Short mmCIF file of C-alpha atoms in Angstrom, two decimals:
data_model
loop_
_atom_site.label_atom_id
_atom_site.label_comp_id
_atom_site.label_asym_id
_atom_site.label_seq_id
_atom_site.Cartn_x
_atom_site.Cartn_y
_atom_site.Cartn_z
CA MET M 28 -40.74 9.25 47.67
CA ASN M 29 -43.72 8.30 45.10
CA ILE M 30 -45.35 6.09 47.62
CA ASP M 31 -48.32 4.06 45.84
CA TYR M 32 -49.64 2.05 48.81
CA LEU M 33 -49.13 1.01 52.39
CA SER M 34 -50.39 -2.46 53.74
CA LEU M 35 -50.68 -3.89 57.20
CA ARG M 36 -50.43 -7.70 57.91
CA LEU M 37 -51.08 -9.22 61.27
CA VAL M 38 -49.15 -12.04 61.57
CA GLU M 39 -48.23 -14.93 64.12
CA LEU M 40 -45.00 -16.43 64.55
CA PRO M 41 -44.27 -19.43 67.10
CA LEU M 42 -41.70 -19.36 69.58
CA ARG M 43 -39.05 -22.17 69.84
CA SER M 44 -40.04 -22.13 73.56
CA PRO M 45 -42.25 -20.22 75.82
CA PHE M 46 -40.94 -16.86 77.13
CA ARG M 47 -41.99 -16.02 80.80
CA THR M 48 -41.63 -13.05 82.65
CA HIS M 49 -43.04 -11.89 86.04
CA GLN M 50 -45.89 -10.56 83.52
CA GLY M 51 -46.85 -13.57 81.82
CA VAL M 52 -45.94 -16.31 79.30
CA ILE M 53 -45.65 -15.60 75.50
CA ASN M 54 -46.05 -18.61 73.50
CA LYS M 55 -46.27 -17.18 70.14
CA ARG M 56 -45.54 -13.72 68.83
CA THR M 57 -48.19 -11.43 67.38
CA LEU M 58 -46.60 -8.43 65.26
CA ILE M 59 -47.99 -6.42 62.66
CA ILE M 60 -45.78 -5.80 59.56
CA VAL M 61 -46.09 -2.60 57.79
CA GLU M 62 -45.47 -2.56 53.93
CA VAL M 63 -44.87 0.69 51.79
CA ALA M 64 -44.28 0.27 47.93
CA ASP M 65 -43.42 3.07 45.26
CA GLN M 66 -44.76 3.31 41.93
CA SER M 67 -41.71 1.45 40.70
CA GLY M 68 -42.61 -1.40 42.61
CA ARG M 69 -39.77 -1.25 45.33
CA LYS M 70 -41.13 -2.08 48.99
CA GLY M 71 -39.99 -1.02 52.35
CA TYR M 72 -40.89 -2.94 55.58
CA GLY M 73 -41.58 -1.82 59.09
CA GLU M 74 -42.55 -3.68 62.21
CA VAL M 75 -44.91 -2.80 65.10
CA THR M 76 -43.80 -4.65 68.06
CA ALA M 77 -46.46 -4.23 70.50
CA PHE M 78 -47.78 -7.21 72.11
CA ALA M 79 -51.27 -8.83 71.84
CA GLU M 80 -52.09 -7.80 75.60
CA PRO M 81 -51.07 -4.56 77.38
CA PHE M 82 -48.68 -5.67 79.69
CA TYR M 83 -45.60 -3.89 78.70
CA THR M 84 -47.02 -0.86 77.49
CA SER M 85 -50.68 0.12 76.80
CA GLU M 86 -50.42 -0.28 73.24
CA THR M 87 -51.31 -3.61 71.71
CA THR M 88 -51.57 -4.93 68.16
CA GLN M 89 -55.29 -4.33 68.35
CA THR M 90 -54.82 -0.48 69.28
CA ALA M 91 -52.04 -0.32 66.64
CA TRP M 92 -53.85 -1.51 63.95
CA HIS M 93 -56.66 1.01 64.62
CA ILE M 94 -54.32 3.72 64.91
CA ILE M 95 -52.47 3.14 61.50
CA SER M 96 -55.75 2.60 59.76
CA ASP M 97 -58.12 5.08 61.16
CA CYS M 98 -55.50 7.72 62.37
CA ILE M 99 -52.62 7.92 60.45
CA VAL M 100 -53.03 6.82 57.00
CA PRO M 101 -56.51 8.93 56.42
CA ASN M 102 -54.71 11.91 58.02
CA ILE M 103 -50.95 12.01 56.63
CA ASP M 104 -50.39 13.43 53.20
CA PHE M 105 -47.57 10.84 52.20
CA LYS M 106 -47.18 12.79 49.05
CA GLU M 107 -45.30 15.48 51.24
CA VAL M 108 -43.01 12.69 52.86
CA MET M 109 -39.87 13.44 50.98
CA HIS M 110 -37.85 11.93 53.48
CA PRO M 111 -38.40 9.67 56.63
CA PHE M 112 -37.76 12.49 58.85
CA ASP M 113 -40.48 14.46 57.20
CA PHE M 114 -42.99 11.77 58.74
CA PRO M 115 -42.79 12.58 62.40
CA GLU M 116 -43.46 16.11 61.36
CA GLN M 117 -47.15 15.33 60.35
CA LEU M 118 -48.16 13.46 63.19
CA THR M 119 -48.78 16.23 65.29
CA GLY M 120 -52.56 15.60 65.38
CA VAL M 121 -51.94 11.87 66.54
CA GLN M 122 -51.27 11.83 70.51
CA GLY M 123 -49.33 8.86 71.81
CA HIS M 124 -49.28 5.43 70.31
CA PRO M 125 -45.40 5.64 69.47
CA MET M 126 -45.46 1.73 68.38
CA ALA M 127 -47.80 2.30 65.70
CA LYS M 128 -46.05 5.25 64.30
CA ALA M 129 -42.67 3.80 64.77
CA GLY M 130 -43.86 0.71 62.37
CA VAL M 131 -44.96 2.99 59.53
CA GLU M 132 -41.75 5.14 59.95
CA GLY M 133 -39.31 2.06 59.79
CA ALA M 134 -41.08 0.93 56.48
CA LEU M 135 -40.38 4.45 55.03
CA TRP M 136 -36.55 4.27 56.13
CA ASP M 137 -36.56 1.01 54.29
CA LEU M 138 -38.35 2.02 51.12
CA TYR M 139 -36.00 5.30 51.20
CA GLY M 140 -32.72 3.51 51.73
CA LYS M 141 -33.67 1.30 48.59
CA GLN M 142 -34.55 4.29 46.77
CA THR M 143 -31.52 5.85 47.17
CA GLU M 144 -29.19 3.02 47.28
CA GLN M 145 -27.97 3.32 50.60
CA SER M 146 -28.02 0.97 53.69
CA LEU M 147 -30.00 2.27 56.65
CA SER M 148 -27.02 2.45 58.93
CA LYS M 149 -25.21 4.73 56.17
CA MET M 150 -27.94 7.02 56.46
CA ILE M 151 -28.26 7.68 59.86
CA GLY M 152 -24.64 7.92 60.50
CA GLY M 153 -23.88 4.49 61.72
CA ARG M 154 -20.05 3.60 62.18
CA LYS M 155 -19.85 0.10 63.12
CA LYS M 156 -19.80 -3.02 60.68
CA ARG M 157 -20.47 -5.59 63.51
CA VAL M 158 -22.26 -4.99 66.88
CA LYS M 159 -22.03 -6.97 70.02
CA ALA M 160 -25.10 -9.15 70.92
CA GLY M 161 -26.85 -9.54 74.53
CA ALA M 162 -29.06 -12.41 75.61
CA VAL M 163 -32.22 -12.07 77.37
CA ILE M 164 -32.84 -14.91 79.90
CA SER M 165 -36.58 -15.59 80.53
CA LEU M 166 -37.55 -17.55 83.55
CA ASN M 167 -37.72 -20.33 81.49
CA ASP M 168 -33.91 -20.02 80.46
CA SER M 169 -32.16 -19.94 84.20
CA THR M 170 -31.35 -23.38 84.13
CA ALA M 171 -27.97 -25.20 83.79
CA GLU M 172 -28.86 -26.37 80.04
CA GLY M 173 -30.15 -22.88 79.20
CA ILE M 174 -27.37 -20.82 80.43
CA LYS M 175 -24.69 -23.04 78.93
CA ALA M 176 -26.37 -22.85 75.63
CA LEU M 177 -26.07 -19.11 75.64
CA GLU M 178 -22.55 -19.12 76.53
CA GLU M 179 -21.46 -21.22 73.83
CA LYS M 180 -23.17 -18.76 71.50
CA GLY M 181 -20.75 -16.11 72.72
CA TYR M 182 -22.87 -13.64 73.79
CA GLU M 183 -21.50 -10.33 75.34
CA ARG M 184 -24.03 -9.44 77.98
CA TYR M 185 -26.76 -11.55 80.21
CA LYS M 186 -30.16 -9.59 81.01
CA LEU M 187 -31.77 -12.04 83.66
CA LYS M 188 -35.62 -11.52 84.17
CA VAL M 189 -36.41 -11.93 87.73
CA ASP M 190 -39.66 -12.58 90.04
CA LYS M 191 -39.82 -9.97 92.53
CA GLY M 192 -38.79 -11.56 96.02
CA ARG M 193 -37.09 -14.42 94.30
CA GLU M 194 -34.26 -11.97 92.87
CA SER M 195 -31.42 -13.62 94.86
CA GLU M 196 -32.48 -16.87 94.27
CA ILE M 197 -32.51 -16.73 90.65
CA ILE M 198 -29.30 -14.71 90.59
CA GLU M 199 -27.38 -17.06 92.82
CA GLN M 200 -28.45 -20.05 90.61
CA VAL M 201 -27.13 -18.27 87.63
CA LYS M 202 -23.90 -17.06 89.20
CA GLN M 203 -23.24 -20.71 90.71
CA LEU M 204 -23.56 -21.69 86.97
CA SER M 205 -21.11 -19.40 85.47
CA PRO M 206 -19.71 -16.54 88.32
CA ASP M 207 -17.86 -14.21 85.88
CA LEU M 208 -21.30 -14.08 83.60
CA PRO M 209 -21.55 -10.00 82.94
CA LEU M 210 -25.25 -10.13 84.40
CA MET M 211 -28.21 -7.29 84.86
CA ILE M 212 -31.58 -7.96 86.00
CA ASP M 213 -34.61 -6.42 84.29
CA ALA M 214 -37.48 -5.78 86.87
CA ASN M 215 -40.19 -4.47 84.19
CA GLY M 216 -41.33 -2.07 86.84
CA ALA M 217 -42.21 -4.72 89.17
CA TYR M 218 -40.94 -2.74 92.69
CA THR M 219 -42.60 0.02 94.79
CA GLU M 220 -41.22 2.49 96.99
CA LYS M 221 -41.51 -0.20 99.99
CA ASP M 222 -39.04 -2.20 98.18
CA MET M 223 -36.22 0.36 98.06
CA ALA M 224 -34.15 -0.84 100.57
CA HIS M 225 -34.46 -4.52 99.42
CA ILE M 226 -33.27 -3.08 96.22
CA GLU M 227 -30.07 -1.97 97.68
CA THR M 228 -29.12 -5.32 99.16
CA LEU M 229 -28.68 -6.05 95.13
CA ASP M 230 -25.71 -4.17 94.95
CA ASP M 231 -23.82 -6.87 96.74
CA TYR M 232 -24.29 -9.05 93.31
CA GLY M 233 -22.01 -7.00 91.24
CA LEU M 234 -24.59 -6.60 88.65
CA THR M 235 -23.82 -4.22 85.48
CA MET M 236 -27.19 -2.55 85.91
CA ILE M 237 -30.93 -2.94 87.16
CA GLU M 238 -33.39 -2.25 84.58
CA GLN M 239 -36.58 -0.21 85.21
CA PRO M 240 -37.14 -1.11 89.10
CA PHE M 241 -40.30 0.87 89.42
CA GLN M 242 -43.29 1.69 87.18
CA ALA M 243 -42.93 3.78 84.02
CA GLY M 244 -42.93 7.41 84.54
CA ASP M 245 -41.56 7.65 88.24
CA PHE M 246 -38.65 9.67 87.50
CA TYR M 247 -38.68 10.66 91.31
CA LEU M 248 -38.31 7.25 92.54
CA HIS M 249 -35.70 5.94 90.26
CA GLN M 250 -33.70 9.28 91.11
CA GLN M 251 -33.97 8.46 94.80
CA LEU M 252 -32.86 4.95 94.57
CA GLN M 253 -29.99 5.90 91.71
CA GLN M 254 -28.76 8.40 94.70
CA HIS M 255 -28.23 5.26 97.25
CA LEU M 256 -27.54 2.37 94.69
CA LYS M 257 -23.92 1.85 93.64
CA THR M 258 -25.59 -0.46 90.51
CA PRO M 259 -26.48 1.77 87.64
CA VAL M 260 -30.20 2.17 87.20
CA CYS M 261 -31.23 1.91 83.48
CA LEU M 262 -34.63 3.03 82.30
CA ASP M 263 -36.58 1.06 79.82
CA GLU M 264 -40.38 1.68 79.96
CA SER M 265 -39.98 5.24 81.51
CA VAL M 266 -38.35 6.58 78.36
CA MET M 267 -41.17 7.07 75.90
CA SER M 268 -40.06 10.17 74.12
CA PHE M 269 -36.92 12.50 73.65
CA HIS M 270 -38.59 14.63 76.54
CA ASP M 271 -38.56 11.72 78.91
CA ALA M 272 -34.96 10.77 78.15
CA LYS M 273 -33.82 14.38 78.66
CA GLN M 274 -35.85 14.84 82.03
CA ALA M 275 -34.69 11.21 83.17
CA ILE M 276 -31.00 12.37 82.75
CA GLN M 277 -31.39 16.04 84.20
CA LEU M 278 -33.11 14.69 87.32
CA GLY M 279 -30.38 11.81 87.71
CA SER M 280 -33.02 8.94 87.63
CA CYS M 281 -30.51 6.49 85.65
CA GLN M 282 -26.83 6.20 84.69
CA VAL M 283 -27.92 4.26 81.46
CA ILE M 284 -30.76 4.28 79.11
CA ASN M 285 -32.26 1.18 77.09
CA ILE M 286 -33.45 2.81 73.33
CA LYS M 287 -36.15 0.85 71.50
CA ILE M 288 -37.10 2.34 68.37
CA SER M 289 -40.98 1.12 68.72
CA ARG M 290 -41.02 2.47 72.58
CA VAL M 291 -39.96 6.15 71.43
CA GLY M 292 -41.94 6.47 68.39
CA GLY M 293 -39.63 5.65 65.63
CA LEU M 294 -35.96 5.78 64.52
CA SER M 295 -35.99 9.78 64.04
CA ALA M 296 -36.91 9.88 67.85
CA ALA M 297 -34.22 7.11 68.64
CA ILE M 298 -31.51 8.99 67.05
CA LYS M 299 -32.32 12.26 68.62
CA ILE M 300 -32.20 10.32 72.10
CA HIS M 301 -28.83 8.48 71.15
CA ASP M 302 -27.30 12.31 70.17
CA TYR M 303 -28.40 13.65 73.47
CA CYS M 304 -27.59 10.93 75.64
CA ALA M 305 -23.93 11.30 74.01
CA GLN M 306 -23.54 14.79 74.62
CA GLU M 307 -24.54 14.14 78.52
CA ASN M 308 -22.31 11.20 78.55
CA VAL M 309 -25.24 8.91 79.39
CA PRO M 310 -24.27 5.36 77.89
CA VAL M 311 -27.19 3.73 75.85
CA TRP M 312 -27.70 0.23 74.42
CA CYS M 313 -30.47 -0.97 71.82
CA GLY M 314 -33.26 -2.92 73.61
CA GLY M 315 -35.40 -5.66 71.92
CA MET M 316 -39.02 -6.83 71.81
CA ILE M 317 -38.84 -10.48 70.74
CA GLU M 318 -39.32 -9.27 67.22
CA SER M 319 -38.92 -10.59 63.84
CA GLY M 320 -35.58 -10.00 61.66
CA ILE M 321 -37.42 -7.21 60.18
CA SER M 322 -37.10 -5.26 63.31
CA LYS M 323 -33.97 -6.82 63.99
CA ALA M 324 -32.40 -5.44 61.02
CA HIS M 325 -33.59 -1.69 62.07
CA ASN M 326 -32.08 -2.17 65.30
CA LEU M 327 -28.90 -3.65 63.98
CA ALA M 328 -28.73 -0.17 62.16
CA LEU M 329 -29.62 1.93 65.08
CA ALA M 330 -26.79 0.04 67.22
CA SER M 331 -24.23 1.06 64.70
CA LEU M 332 -24.13 4.68 66.08
CA PRO M 333 -21.34 5.55 68.31
CA ASN M 334 -22.96 5.88 71.63
CA PHE M 335 -24.38 2.48 71.82
CA SER M 336 -21.58 1.21 74.01
CA ILE M 337 -23.13 -1.70 75.62
CA PRO M 338 -24.01 -4.82 74.12
CA GLY M 339 -28.21 -4.72 73.51
CA ASP M 340 -30.65 -7.06 73.18
CA LEU M 341 -29.51 -8.15 70.01
CA SER M 342 -29.62 -11.87 68.75
CA GLY M 343 -29.72 -14.16 65.82
CA SER M 344 -33.10 -15.33 64.32
CA ASP M 345 -32.74 -18.74 65.98
CA ARG M 346 -32.90 -17.25 69.32
CA TYR M 347 -36.62 -17.11 69.45
CA PHE M 348 -37.98 -18.70 65.96
CA GLU M 349 -37.76 -21.84 64.22
CA LYS M 350 -38.21 -19.67 61.12
CA ASP M 351 -38.03 -16.04 60.49
CA LEU M 352 -39.61 -13.55 58.29
CA VAL M 353 -36.41 -12.62 56.79
CA THR M 354 -34.29 -14.87 54.59
CA PRO M 355 -31.26 -15.72 55.35
CA GLY M 356 -32.09 -14.87 59.03
CA ILE M 357 -30.02 -12.80 61.36
CA GLN M 358 -27.05 -14.49 62.09
CA MET M 359 -24.83 -14.54 65.23
CA GLU M 360 -21.09 -15.26 65.03
CA ASN M 361 -18.67 -15.10 68.41
CA GLY M 362 -20.96 -12.98 70.02
CA GLU M 363 -21.32 -10.36 67.40
CA ILE M 364 -23.47 -9.68 64.43
CA GLU M 365 -23.02 -8.12 61.07
CA VAL M 366 -24.80 -4.89 60.30
CA PRO M 367 -26.49 -5.14 57.08
CA SER M 368 -25.08 -3.13 54.34
CA LEU M 369 -27.25 -3.37 51.53
CA PRO M 370 -29.98 -0.82 50.48
CA GLY M 371 -32.50 -0.11 53.05
CA ILE M 372 -32.42 -2.67 56.26
CA GLY M 373 -30.55 -4.84 54.11
CA VAL M 374 -32.50 -8.07 54.63
CA GLU M 375 -34.91 -9.77 52.35
CA VAL M 376 -38.26 -10.56 53.47
CA ASP M 377 -39.57 -14.11 52.46
CA GLU M 378 -42.87 -13.22 51.11
CA SER M 379 -43.95 -16.74 50.75
CA TYR M 380 -43.54 -17.30 54.68
CA LEU M 381 -45.13 -13.71 55.42
CA GLU M 382 -48.15 -14.61 53.52
CA ARG M 383 -48.31 -18.08 55.42
CA VAL M 384 -48.20 -16.53 58.83
CA THR M 385 -50.57 -13.71 58.19
CA LYS M 386 -53.59 -13.94 59.97
CA LYS M 387 -55.53 -10.63 58.39
CA SER M 388 -54.39 -7.98 56.00
CA LYS M 389 -55.15 -4.39 54.84
CA ARG M 390 -54.22 -2.22 52.05
CA PHE M 391 -54.41 1.44 51.35
CA CYS M 392 -53.89 2.94 48.32
CA LEU M 393 -51.98 6.52 48.73
#
């Protein structure tokens, strides 16, 4: 791929409004943007979507910066990377840190698409020209005004963040506003084994699914719950790799899987999980991380694969940001978003704005 350099940028993007879950409140989004360039000056962009604090997974922007700078860049022979699929094969000496790996791999995919004049969707076998969008309703949004605004935009699926012990109150509040809303809830691992009977009472609400009831890695408890629950269990934080996805399906720990490129270590792993889930007739959807348009463009390509049958956490740029890193921003129309068809991720990075929101940067000559 004739890679000349790799650069990292730590950026801070202000949110339109605070995003609140039971884990905390996010007022600004801190991200790492990975840029790779070849000797002809073409650039590819990836995004590390870890948060500044380790409330979602153990990775943070600080750990990812360290891993890329001190472990990945010095130990990977980028001259041997002829195709993005080659990159994960060189990472056997770096255990864990999937979000750091995914950010670098994403930049390689974008660059490779520009070098070969292919869209990312085409390169990975995507079939859809447009994908259905789903809204994530934070605890700030569960008001009449917030729900109405989302409905008017035409979202096809609604994911409600809930506080343990207040689920019924929050669900009923939303259902009073819009009884027919296709609603799921996301617990982000808030429950324990003692809550099993309580979770089973949520069957009465006709939810499309319950996402990540228990802590990540607890396949046994999820399997026990799914045995007694009519509502499908969806796994998010539990699935950090292809091995996790396979184990969850074979144990019967879930009926649905949320695939996030960053959480599973990159697009290569995400495709492998998608293909296995399709083989096992397990539907999947594409999760989001309150990310910029760079990561959204990668997600749209992934969601164009055929087994992504459930609307994902896909939204327009204006859902979270007044101004995005890409121009024009990702646009949603009538509940759908067009899959970019230009080479690479198919969107243009606003380099002047990227420079303005950069807090620190580092460049590595390769």
